[in-house]
DNA sequence: TACTATTTAATTTTT
DNA sequence: TTAAATAGTA
């Protein structure tokens, strides 16, 4: 193997990182500076040049996608599969450890993973069981609290609740929730990490085994690690462990879910000999875009400090558009997209980024009206769909009868005469006797059930037992298929005449396919069904399908991290929206919003458009907002303001409330933002319009009387 | 039990 | 605005 393949494609800083001696290294890698490349080449370097066995290397990422990509790129570079190299997500690796050492971790061998939906359901149930008012104790907030504590490594007993009644109650709920999880053999996401950490603290022999094996630890996106992840790595690395951490403090945007940028500073303290290497050369964007990004982020404090540069060209100035309202903004974005596409560019090379998901709606309507294919990122993932979760609940019951969450989910699905009363009787009996609902049901809740309910419940349990028996010899996909048909789930949805019923059936059929094509990870020595269920929880699958079609990409700024596009729009640059008003309570929040802005800007390769609207419809109300402070932080020589065309009657397209997707045309002489005068109401601005000809109506915001809808042909408006 | 009306609250999201 | 959860009704 010639080393040139590993070293040649690197710049000086990248090469320094890749070929660094075997010592702790912190790579501060700016956006678009080739951080994944450094990680991949470092692994190749260790294996090829330093003679380290892949068996001794552990590479950790946050997403499954990043993990899969890393493995693929390493194998491609080395030209050989490296199956004994551990590459995975924090959660995936923690899960693997807990399966291997379930007993030492005090977990039943058949423990199941709770995803956030399941977790929320369980929290709700606990709150109800405790007879607490769920508006004072909002399940979402309780869930948030529990996860927040776990992310910080805190068990209920670690939390100081003196002089704080609210907190004390939160901790109570946390305690009960955890007790329920333990009893049911359920592990939530945060618990995976926390348990894995505790596993090592409590079992020095197990820890030593892994410390000896994994001398080399490589961590991607280090700025996103939370306290437990940091502690887990810190313990594994020990004092002699060789940690190779890559991250960018300026791209830390997940503080709100426990990420601690400080971990990067912490790391330097923990390993005084740590070599710090900065990757500042950017291979993605024009220098105009980088200047803007640098200027924005310079307003933050406590940075490790770096400045992106490129030897590429200046490129186009950043374009800024001030829209009258959100519809006008969408229209602007879409017409620029049309230009882009008509110039022969790929739709998939363009992305529209926004702060919150609700903003996608107007954009989608406009894209639909102009018939531009698009794809919205986010939303429900495959394994999160209700019908899929129903099916998985059956499968989980086969694995673990004590899984109350699953039991409750499907005990009456499809309906078999087990109503809310019966279920709550079973639940009460179960919690009174500290046992699972399954066990409670076995005894007919201690005889408290009516005979009719008892029969129904018994039939359900017989069904589960029968399914278990019938599938014991079957392949995974056959098991899934068998359960779908014999549980009645498939039939239940086939009978349904609803609009989405067909999709549900398709999804269920797709689940069989997913099971068929599922390849268990050899490293997780698990029975196929258990492995598949874990896989479903840990890797929820793609959101929307149809990736192959060339379409415009719509997503939040958060989900854009790690991606790049030749053409990028950032829409909704308004105070209160971006930066979001709920982030303004503390200084840290604002800085995180600014980092988010930095992330957004640095997604753009060639051209960046920014836009904001004076008026935006939110929660059914019209809101007026100032332009975002981030716009003022841009260097003026990077930005060019786009003036709306001054023509009085630009043909304008828009669409609203029209199910047929027909395009409607603005009545002649009227356009959004047009100043008009009415004989009675005085001066105003056109906000909206609908219909055409004699029925055309316009919405005008009058200075004195506010917003009114007027029929154009009667209103006798004077254009100003 | 299923359907309909009313109420409530609404950043960001991966695992 | 709208989605989801709850309460009330057939």
mmCIF file with all atom_site columns, N, CA and C in Angstrom, chain A residues 7-66:
data_model
loop_
_atom_site.group_PDB
_atom_site.id
_atom_site.type_symbol
_atom_site.label_atom_id
_atom_site.label_alt_id
_atom_site.label_comp_id
_atom_site.label_asym_id
_atom_site.label_entity_id
_atom_site.label_seq_id
_atom_site.pdbx_PDB_ins_code
_atom_site.Cartn_x
_atom_site.Cartn_y
_atom_site.Cartn_z
_atom_site.occupancy
_atom_site.B_iso_or_equiv
_atom_site.pdbx_formal_charge
_atom_site.auth_seq_id
_atom_site.auth_comp_id
_atom_site.auth_asym_id
_atom_site.auth_atom_id
_atom_site.pdbx_PDB_model_num
ATOM 1   N N  . UNK A 1 7  ? -2.011  10.469 2.058  1.00 0.00 ? 7  UNK A N  1
ATOM 2   C CA . UNK A 1 7  ? -1.490  11.802 2.378  1.00 0.00 ? 7  UNK A CA 1
ATOM 3   C C  . UNK A 1 7  ? -1.697  12.838 1.280  1.00 0.00 ? 7  UNK A C  1
ATOM 4   N N  . UNK A 1 8  ? -1.576  12.395 0.046  1.00 0.00 ? 8  UNK A N  1
ATOM 5   C CA . UNK A 1 8  ? -1.561  13.360 -1.055 1.00 0.00 ? 8  UNK A CA 1
ATOM 6   C C  . UNK A 1 8  ? -2.793  14.262 -1.154 1.00 0.00 ? 8  UNK A C  1
ATOM 7   N N  . UNK A 1 9  ? -3.957  13.748 -0.930 1.00 0.00 ? 9  UNK A N  1
ATOM 8   C CA . UNK A 1 9  ? -5.112  14.644 -1.113 1.00 0.00 ? 9  UNK A CA 1
ATOM 9   C C  . UNK A 1 9  ? -5.312  15.644 0.034  1.00 0.00 ? 9  UNK A C  1
ATOM 10  N N  . UNK A 1 10 ? -4.322  15.778 0.896  1.00 0.00 ? 10 UNK A N  1
ATOM 11  C CA . UNK A 1 10 ? -4.518  16.618 2.080  1.00 0.00 ? 10 UNK A CA 1
ATOM 12  C C  . UNK A 1 10 ? -3.741  17.923 2.002  1.00 0.00 ? 10 UNK A C  1
ATOM 13  N N  . UNK A 1 11 ? -4.262  18.970 2.612  1.00 0.00 ? 11 UNK A N  1
ATOM 14  C CA . UNK A 1 11 ? -3.479  20.195 2.762  1.00 0.00 ? 11 UNK A CA 1
ATOM 15  C C  . UNK A 1 11 ? -2.606  20.074 4.010  1.00 0.00 ? 11 UNK A C  1
ATOM 16  N N  . UNK A 1 12 ? -1.813  21.089 4.267  1.00 0.00 ? 12 UNK A N  1
ATOM 17  C CA . UNK A 1 12 ? -0.824  20.968 5.341  1.00 0.00 ? 12 UNK A CA 1
ATOM 18  C C  . UNK A 1 12 ? -1.449  20.693 6.706  1.00 0.00 ? 12 UNK A C  1
ATOM 19  N N  . UNK A 1 13 ? -2.483  21.462 7.008  1.00 0.00 ? 13 UNK A N  1
ATOM 20  C CA . UNK A 1 13 ? -3.105  21.296 8.323  1.00 0.00 ? 13 UNK A CA 1
ATOM 21  C C  . UNK A 1 13 ? -3.765  19.925 8.437  1.00 0.00 ? 13 UNK A C  1
ATOM 22  N N  . UNK A 1 14 ? -4.433  19.527 7.374  1.00 0.00 ? 14 UNK A N  1
ATOM 23  C CA . UNK A 1 14 ? -5.077  18.201 7.391  1.00 0.00 ? 14 UNK A CA 1
ATOM 24  C C  . UNK A 1 14 ? -4.020  17.114 7.563  1.00 0.00 ? 14 UNK A C  1
ATOM 25  N N  . UNK A 1 15 ? -2.902  17.291 6.866  1.00 0.00 ? 15 UNK A N  1
ATOM 26  C CA . UNK A 1 15 ? -1.850  16.276 6.932  1.00 0.00 ? 15 UNK A CA 1
ATOM 27  C C  . UNK A 1 15 ? -1.247  16.217 8.332  1.00 0.00 ? 15 UNK A C  1
ATOM 28  N N  . UNK A 1 16 ? -1.090  17.391 8.927  1.00 0.00 ? 16 UNK A N  1
ATOM 29  C CA . UNK A 1 16 ? -0.553  17.410 10.286 1.00 0.00 ? 16 UNK A CA 1
ATOM 30  C C  . UNK A 1 16 ? -1.463  16.602 11.217 1.00 0.00 ? 16 UNK A C  1
ATOM 31  N N  . UNK A 1 17 ? -2.751  16.765 11.028 1.00 0.00 ? 17 UNK A N  1
ATOM 32  C CA . UNK A 1 17 ? -3.704  16.045 11.879 1.00 0.00 ? 17 UNK A CA 1
ATOM 33  C C  . UNK A 1 17 ? -3.652  14.546 11.607 1.00 0.00 ? 17 UNK A C  1
ATOM 34  N N  . UNK A 1 18 ? -3.682  14.190 10.342 1.00 0.00 ? 18 UNK A N  1
ATOM 35  C CA . UNK A 1 18 ? -3.729  12.774 9.967  1.00 0.00 ? 18 UNK A CA 1
ATOM 36  C C  . UNK A 1 18 ? -2.473  12.030 10.398 1.00 0.00 ? 18 UNK A C  1
ATOM 37  N N  . UNK A 1 19 ? -1.321  12.682 10.268 1.00 0.00 ? 19 UNK A N  1
ATOM 38  C CA . UNK A 1 19 ? -0.055  11.997 10.545 1.00 0.00 ? 19 UNK A CA 1
ATOM 39  C C  . UNK A 1 19 ? 0.491   12.322 11.927 1.00 0.00 ? 19 UNK A C  1
ATOM 40  N N  . UNK A 1 20 ? -0.328  12.947 12.765 1.00 0.00 ? 20 UNK A N  1
ATOM 41  C CA . UNK A 1 20 ? 0.146   13.304 14.104 1.00 0.00 ? 20 UNK A CA 1
ATOM 42  C C  . UNK A 1 20 ? 0.636   12.057 14.830 1.00 0.00 ? 20 UNK A C  1
ATOM 43  N N  . UNK A 1 21 ? 1.652   12.221 15.678 1.00 0.00 ? 21 UNK A N  1
ATOM 44  C CA . UNK A 1 21 ? 2.117   11.069 16.455 1.00 0.00 ? 21 UNK A CA 1
ATOM 45  C C  . UNK A 1 21 ? 0.989   10.544 17.342 1.00 0.00 ? 21 UNK A C  1
ATOM 46  N N  . UNK A 1 22 ? 1.188   9.382  17.906 1.00 0.00 ? 22 UNK A N  1
ATOM 47  C CA . UNK A 1 22 ? 0.136   8.786  18.715 1.00 0.00 ? 22 UNK A CA 1
ATOM 48  C C  . UNK A 1 22 ? 0.051   9.505  20.049 1.00 0.00 ? 22 UNK A C  1
ATOM 49  N N  . UNK A 1 23 ? -0.723  10.559 20.048 1.00 0.00 ? 23 UNK A N  1
ATOM 50  C CA . UNK A 1 23 ? -0.959  11.373 21.231 1.00 0.00 ? 23 UNK A CA 1
ATOM 51  C C  . UNK A 1 23 ? -2.338  11.989 21.090 1.00 0.00 ? 23 UNK A C  1
ATOM 52  N N  . UNK A 1 24 ? -2.875  12.540 22.173 1.00 0.00 ? 24 UNK A N  1
ATOM 53  C CA . UNK A 1 24 ? -4.212  13.129 22.057 1.00 0.00 ? 24 UNK A CA 1
ATOM 54  C C  . UNK A 1 24 ? -4.218  14.300 21.085 1.00 0.00 ? 24 UNK A C  1
ATOM 55  N N  . UNK A 1 25 ? -5.228  14.344 20.235 1.00 0.00 ? 25 UNK A N  1
ATOM 56  C CA . UNK A 1 25 ? -5.311  15.403 19.233 1.00 0.00 ? 25 UNK A CA 1
ATOM 57  C C  . UNK A 1 25 ? -6.712  16.007 19.241 1.00 0.00 ? 25 UNK A C  1
ATOM 58  N N  . UNK A 1 26 ? -6.756  17.321 19.172 1.00 0.00 ? 26 UNK A N  1
ATOM 59  C CA . UNK A 1 26 ? -8.032  18.010 18.999 1.00 0.00 ? 26 UNK A CA 1
ATOM 60  C C  . UNK A 1 26 ? -7.983  18.760 17.687 1.00 0.00 ? 26 UNK A C  1
ATOM 61  N N  . UNK A 1 27 ? -8.851  18.401 16.773 1.00 0.00 ? 27 UNK A N  1
ATOM 62  C CA . UNK A 1 27 ? -8.889  19.080 15.488 1.00 0.00 ? 27 UNK A CA 1
ATOM 63  C C  . UNK A 1 27 ? -10.077 20.029 15.490 1.00 0.00 ? 27 UNK A C  1
ATOM 64  N N  . UNK A 1 28 ? -9.778  21.309 15.400 1.00 0.00 ? 28 UNK A N  1
ATOM 65  C CA . UNK A 1 28 ? -10.851 22.291 15.318 1.00 0.00 ? 28 UNK A CA 1
ATOM 66  C C  . UNK A 1 28 ? -11.090 22.529 13.833 1.00 0.00 ? 28 UNK A C  1
ATOM 67  N N  . UNK A 1 29 ? -12.163 21.949 13.357 1.00 0.00 ? 29 UNK A N  1
ATOM 68  C CA . UNK A 1 29 ? -12.373 21.918 11.912 1.00 0.00 ? 29 UNK A CA 1
ATOM 69  C C  . UNK A 1 29 ? -13.530 22.812 11.521 1.00 0.00 ? 29 UNK A C  1
ATOM 70  N N  . UNK A 1 30 ? -13.235 23.880 10.841 1.00 0.00 ? 30 UNK A N  1
ATOM 71  C CA . UNK A 1 30 ? -14.273 24.800 10.385 1.00 0.00 ? 30 UNK A CA 1
ATOM 72  C C  . UNK A 1 30 ? -15.187 24.154 9.368  1.00 0.00 ? 30 UNK A C  1
ATOM 73  N N  . UNK A 1 31 ? -16.286 24.836 9.098  1.00 0.00 ? 31 UNK A N  1
ATOM 74  C CA . UNK A 1 31 ? -17.243 24.324 8.117  1.00 0.00 ? 31 UNK A CA 1
ATOM 75  C C  . UNK A 1 31 ? -16.564 24.148 6.766  1.00 0.00 ? 31 UNK A C  1
ATOM 76  N N  . UNK A 1 32 ? -16.792 23.017 6.146  1.00 0.00 ? 32 UNK A N  1
ATOM 77  C CA . UNK A 1 32 ? -16.269 22.793 4.798  1.00 0.00 ? 32 UNK A CA 1
ATOM 78  C C  . UNK A 1 32 ? -14.756 22.665 4.723  1.00 0.00 ? 32 UNK A C  1
ATOM 79  N N  . UNK A 1 33 ? -14.129 22.333 5.864  1.00 0.00 ? 33 UNK A N  1
ATOM 80  C CA . UNK A 1 33 ? -12.662 22.256 5.852  1.00 0.00 ? 33 UNK A CA 1
ATOM 81  C C  . UNK A 1 33 ? -12.168 20.820 5.709  1.00 0.00 ? 33 UNK A C  1
ATOM 82  N N  . UNK A 1 34 ? -13.065 19.901 5.492  1.00 0.00 ? 34 UNK A N  1
ATOM 83  C CA . UNK A 1 34 ? -12.669 18.515 5.242  1.00 0.00 ? 34 UNK A CA 1
ATOM 84  C C  . UNK A 1 34 ? -12.485 17.696 6.499  1.00 0.00 ? 34 UNK A C  1
ATOM 85  N N  . UNK A 1 35 ? -13.380 17.854 7.453  1.00 0.00 ? 35 UNK A N  1
ATOM 86  C CA . UNK A 1 35 ? -13.188 17.155 8.723  1.00 0.00 ? 35 UNK A CA 1
ATOM 87  C C  . UNK A 1 35 ? -13.418 15.648 8.604  1.00 0.00 ? 35 UNK A C  1
ATOM 88  N N  . UNK A 1 36 ? -14.412 15.273 7.813  1.00 0.00 ? 36 UNK A N  1
ATOM 89  C CA . UNK A 1 36 ? -14.654 13.843 7.661  1.00 0.00 ? 36 UNK A CA 1
ATOM 90  C C  . UNK A 1 36 ? -13.459 13.186 6.968  1.00 0.00 ? 36 UNK A C  1
ATOM 91  N N  . UNK A 1 37 ? -12.934 13.908 5.996  1.00 0.00 ? 37 UNK A N  1
ATOM 92  C CA . UNK A 1 37 ? -11.760 13.388 5.301  1.00 0.00 ? 37 UNK A CA 1
ATOM 93  C C  . UNK A 1 37 ? -10.620 13.142 6.277  1.00 0.00 ? 37 UNK A C  1
ATOM 94  N N  . UNK A 1 38 ? -10.404 14.103 7.180  1.00 0.00 ? 38 UNK A N  1
ATOM 95  C CA . UNK A 1 38 ? -9.332  13.952 8.154  1.00 0.00 ? 38 UNK A CA 1
ATOM 96  C C  . UNK A 1 38 ? -9.560  12.723 9.027  1.00 0.00 ? 38 UNK A C  1
ATOM 97  N N  . UNK A 1 39 ? -10.779 12.550 9.456  1.00 0.00 ? 39 UNK A N  1
ATOM 98  C CA . UNK A 1 39 ? -11.126 11.410 10.306 1.00 0.00 ? 39 UNK A CA 1
ATOM 99  C C  . UNK A 1 39 ? -10.868 10.088 9.576  1.00 0.00 ? 39 UNK A C  1
ATOM 100 N N  . UNK A 1 40 ? -11.341 10.032 8.368  1.00 0.00 ? 40 UNK A N  1
ATOM 101 C CA . UNK A 1 40 ? -11.205 8.816  7.579  1.00 0.00 ? 40 UNK A CA 1
ATOM 102 C C  . UNK A 1 40 ? -9.733  8.524  7.283  1.00 0.00 ? 40 UNK A C  1
ATOM 103 N N  . UNK A 1 41 ? -9.015  9.560  6.897  1.00 0.00 ? 41 UNK A N  1
ATOM 104 C CA . UNK A 1 41 ? -7.609  9.349  6.557  1.00 0.00 ? 41 UNK A CA 1
ATOM 105 C C  . UNK A 1 41 ? -6.778  9.033  7.803  1.00 0.00 ? 41 UNK A C  1
ATOM 106 N N  . UNK A 1 42 ? -7.197  9.576  8.933  1.00 0.00 ? 42 UNK A N  1
ATOM 107 C CA . UNK A 1 42 ? -6.493  9.262  10.175 1.00 0.00 ? 42 UNK A CA 1
ATOM 108 C C  . UNK A 1 42 ? -6.610  7.765  10.488 1.00 0.00 ? 42 UNK A C  1
ATOM 109 N N  . UNK A 1 43 ? -7.803  7.240  10.311 1.00 0.00 ? 43 UNK A N  1
ATOM 110 C CA . UNK A 1 43 ? -7.979  5.808  10.562 1.00 0.00 ? 43 UNK A CA 1
ATOM 111 C C  . UNK A 1 43 ? -7.099  5.004  9.599  1.00 0.00 ? 43 UNK A C  1
ATOM 112 N N  . UNK A 1 44 ? -7.119  5.390  8.335  1.00 0.00 ? 44 UNK A N  1
ATOM 113 C CA . UNK A 1 44 ? -6.312  4.690  7.336  1.00 0.00 ? 44 UNK A CA 1
ATOM 114 C C  . UNK A 1 44 ? -4.830  4.792  7.693  1.00 0.00 ? 44 UNK A C  1
ATOM 115 N N  . UNK A 1 45 ? -4.436  5.954  8.151  1.00 0.00 ? 45 UNK A N  1
ATOM 116 C CA . UNK A 1 45 ? -3.032  6.171  8.528  1.00 0.00 ? 45 UNK A CA 1
ATOM 117 C C  . UNK A 1 45 ? -2.642  5.269  9.694  1.00 0.00 ? 45 UNK A C  1
ATOM 118 N N  . UNK A 1 46 ? -3.497  5.214  10.685 1.00 0.00 ? 46 UNK A N  1
ATOM 119 C CA . UNK A 1 46 ? -3.199  4.374  11.840 1.00 0.00 ? 46 UNK A CA 1
ATOM 120 C C  . UNK A 1 46 ? -3.037  2.919  11.414 1.00 0.00 ? 46 UNK A C  1
ATOM 121 N N  . UNK A 1 47 ? -3.934  2.476  10.555 1.00 0.00 ? 47 UNK A N  1
ATOM 122 C CA . UNK A 1 47 ? -3.909  1.079  10.150 1.00 0.00 ? 47 UNK A CA 1
ATOM 123 C C  . UNK A 1 47 ? -2.721  0.801  9.234  1.00 0.00 ? 47 UNK A C  1
ATOM 124 N N  . UNK A 1 48 ? -2.557  1.639  8.227  1.00 0.00 ? 48 UNK A N  1
ATOM 125 C CA . UNK A 1 48 ? -1.559  1.358  7.197  1.00 0.00 ? 48 UNK A CA 1
ATOM 126 C C  . UNK A 1 48 ? -0.144  1.688  7.623  1.00 0.00 ? 48 UNK A C  1
ATOM 127 N N  . UNK A 1 49 ? 0.025   2.804  8.273  1.00 0.00 ? 49 UNK A N  1
ATOM 128 C CA . UNK A 1 49 ? 1.376   3.265  8.568  1.00 0.00 ? 49 UNK A CA 1
ATOM 129 C C  . UNK A 1 49 ? 1.798   2.925  9.987  1.00 0.00 ? 49 UNK A C  1
ATOM 130 N N  . UNK A 1 50 ? 0.907   3.163  10.915 1.00 0.00 ? 50 UNK A N  1
ATOM 131 C CA . UNK A 1 50 ? 1.274   2.921  12.308 1.00 0.00 ? 50 UNK A CA 1
ATOM 132 C C  . UNK A 1 50 ? 1.078   1.453  12.687 1.00 0.00 ? 50 UNK A C  1
ATOM 133 N N  . UNK A 1 51 ? 0.481   0.709  11.796 1.00 0.00 ? 51 UNK A N  1
ATOM 134 C CA . UNK A 1 51 ? 0.319   -0.715 12.048 1.00 0.00 ? 51 UNK A CA 1
ATOM 135 C C  . UNK A 1 51 ? -0.671  -1.053 13.144 1.00 0.00 ? 51 UNK A C  1
ATOM 136 N N  . UNK A 1 52 ? -1.615  -0.156 13.390 1.00 0.00 ? 52 UNK A N  1
ATOM 137 C CA . UNK A 1 52 ? -2.636  -0.414 14.404 1.00 0.00 ? 52 UNK A CA 1
ATOM 138 C C  . UNK A 1 52 ? -3.701  -1.332 13.804 1.00 0.00 ? 52 UNK A C  1
ATOM 139 N N  . UNK A 1 53 ? -4.112  -2.328 14.557 1.00 0.00 ? 53 UNK A N  1
ATOM 140 C CA . UNK A 1 53 ? -5.183  -3.184 14.044 1.00 0.00 ? 53 UNK A CA 1
ATOM 141 C C  . UNK A 1 53 ? -6.513  -2.441 14.102 1.00 0.00 ? 53 UNK A C  1
ATOM 142 N N  . UNK A 1 54 ? -7.338  -2.590 13.080 1.00 0.00 ? 54 UNK A N  1
ATOM 143 C CA . UNK A 1 54 ? -8.676  -1.966 13.129 1.00 0.00 ? 54 UNK A CA 1
ATOM 144 C C  . UNK A 1 54 ? -9.434  -2.399 14.376 1.00 0.00 ? 54 UNK A C  1
ATOM 145 N N  . UNK A 1 55 ? -9.102  -3.568 14.872 1.00 0.00 ? 55 UNK A N  1
ATOM 146 C CA . UNK A 1 55 ? -9.723  -4.102 16.075 1.00 0.00 ? 55 UNK A CA 1
ATOM 147 C C  . UNK A 1 55 ? -9.517  -3.180 17.272 1.00 0.00 ? 55 UNK A C  1
ATOM 148 N N  . UNK A 1 56 ? -8.466  -2.402 17.230 1.00 0.00 ? 56 UNK A N  1
ATOM 149 C CA . UNK A 1 56 ? -8.144  -1.539 18.361 1.00 0.00 ? 56 UNK A CA 1
ATOM 150 C C  . UNK A 1 56 ? -8.645  -0.114 18.205 1.00 0.00 ? 56 UNK A C  1
ATOM 151 N N  . UNK A 1 57 ? -9.474  0.115  17.187 1.00 0.00 ? 57 UNK A N  1
ATOM 152 C CA . UNK A 1 57 ? -9.942  1.473  16.911 1.00 0.00 ? 57 UNK A CA 1
ATOM 153 C C  . UNK A 1 57 ? -11.443 1.586  17.125 1.00 0.00 ? 57 UNK A C  1
ATOM 154 N N  . UNK A 1 58 ? -11.851 2.647  17.790 1.00 0.00 ? 58 UNK A N  1
ATOM 155 C CA . UNK A 1 58 ? -13.268 2.939  17.983 1.00 0.00 ? 58 UNK A CA 1
ATOM 156 C C  . UNK A 1 58 ? -13.550 4.330  17.421 1.00 0.00 ? 58 UNK A C  1
ATOM 157 N N  . UNK A 1 59 ? -14.475 4.396  16.476 1.00 0.00 ? 59 UNK A N  1
ATOM 158 C CA . UNK A 1 59 ? -14.847 5.699  15.908 1.00 0.00 ? 59 UNK A CA 1
ATOM 159 C C  . UNK A 1 59 ? -16.301 5.990  16.244 1.00 0.00 ? 59 UNK A C  1
ATOM 160 N N  . UNK A 1 60 ? -16.551 7.159  16.799 1.00 0.00 ? 60 UNK A N  1
ATOM 161 C CA . UNK A 1 60 ? -17.886 7.498  17.288 1.00 0.00 ? 60 UNK A CA 1
ATOM 162 C C  . UNK A 1 60 ? -18.452 8.716  16.569 1.00 0.00 ? 60 UNK A C  1
ATOM 163 N N  . UNK A 1 61 ? -19.707 8.606  16.189 1.00 0.00 ? 61 UNK A N  1
ATOM 164 C CA . UNK A 1 61 ? -20.397 9.723  15.542 1.00 0.00 ? 61 UNK A CA 1
ATOM 165 C C  . UNK A 1 61 ? -21.735 9.937  16.240 1.00 0.00 ? 61 UNK A C  1
ATOM 166 N N  . UNK A 1 62 ? -22.507 10.877 15.726 1.00 0.00 ? 62 UNK A N  1
ATOM 167 C CA . UNK A 1 62 ? -23.823 11.125 16.310 1.00 0.00 ? 62 UNK A CA 1
ATOM 168 C C  . UNK A 1 62 ? -24.951 10.503 15.527 1.00 0.00 ? 62 UNK A C  1
ATOM 169 N N  . UNK A 1 63 ? -24.800 10.464 14.215 1.00 0.00 ? 63 UNK A N  1
ATOM 170 C CA . UNK A 1 63 ? -25.894 9.926  13.417 1.00 0.00 ? 63 UNK A CA 1
ATOM 171 C C  . UNK A 1 63 ? -25.467 8.638  12.730 1.00 0.00 ? 63 UNK A C  1
ATOM 172 N N  . UNK A 1 64 ? -26.455 7.834  12.450 1.00 0.00 ? 64 UNK A N  1
ATOM 173 C CA . UNK A 1 64 ? -26.204 6.585  11.739 1.00 0.00 ? 64 UNK A CA 1
ATOM 174 C C  . UNK A 1 64 ? -25.628 6.849  10.358 1.00 0.00 ? 64 UNK A C  1
ATOM 175 N N  . UNK A 1 65 ? -26.125 7.925  9.767  1.00 0.00 ? 65 UNK A N  1
ATOM 176 C CA . UNK A 1 65 ? -25.672 8.285  8.433  1.00 0.00 ? 65 UNK A CA 1
ATOM 177 C C  . UNK A 1 65 ? -24.169 8.554  8.437  1.00 0.00 ? 65 UNK A C  1
ATOM 178 N N  . UNK A 1 66 ? -23.739 9.347  9.415  1.00 0.00 ? 66 UNK A N  1
ATOM 179 C CA . UNK A 1 66 ? -22.317 9.685  9.500  1.00 0.00 ? 66 UNK A CA 1
ATOM 180 C C  . UNK A 1 66 ? -21.484 8.436  9.751  1.00 0.00 ? 66 UNK A C  1
#
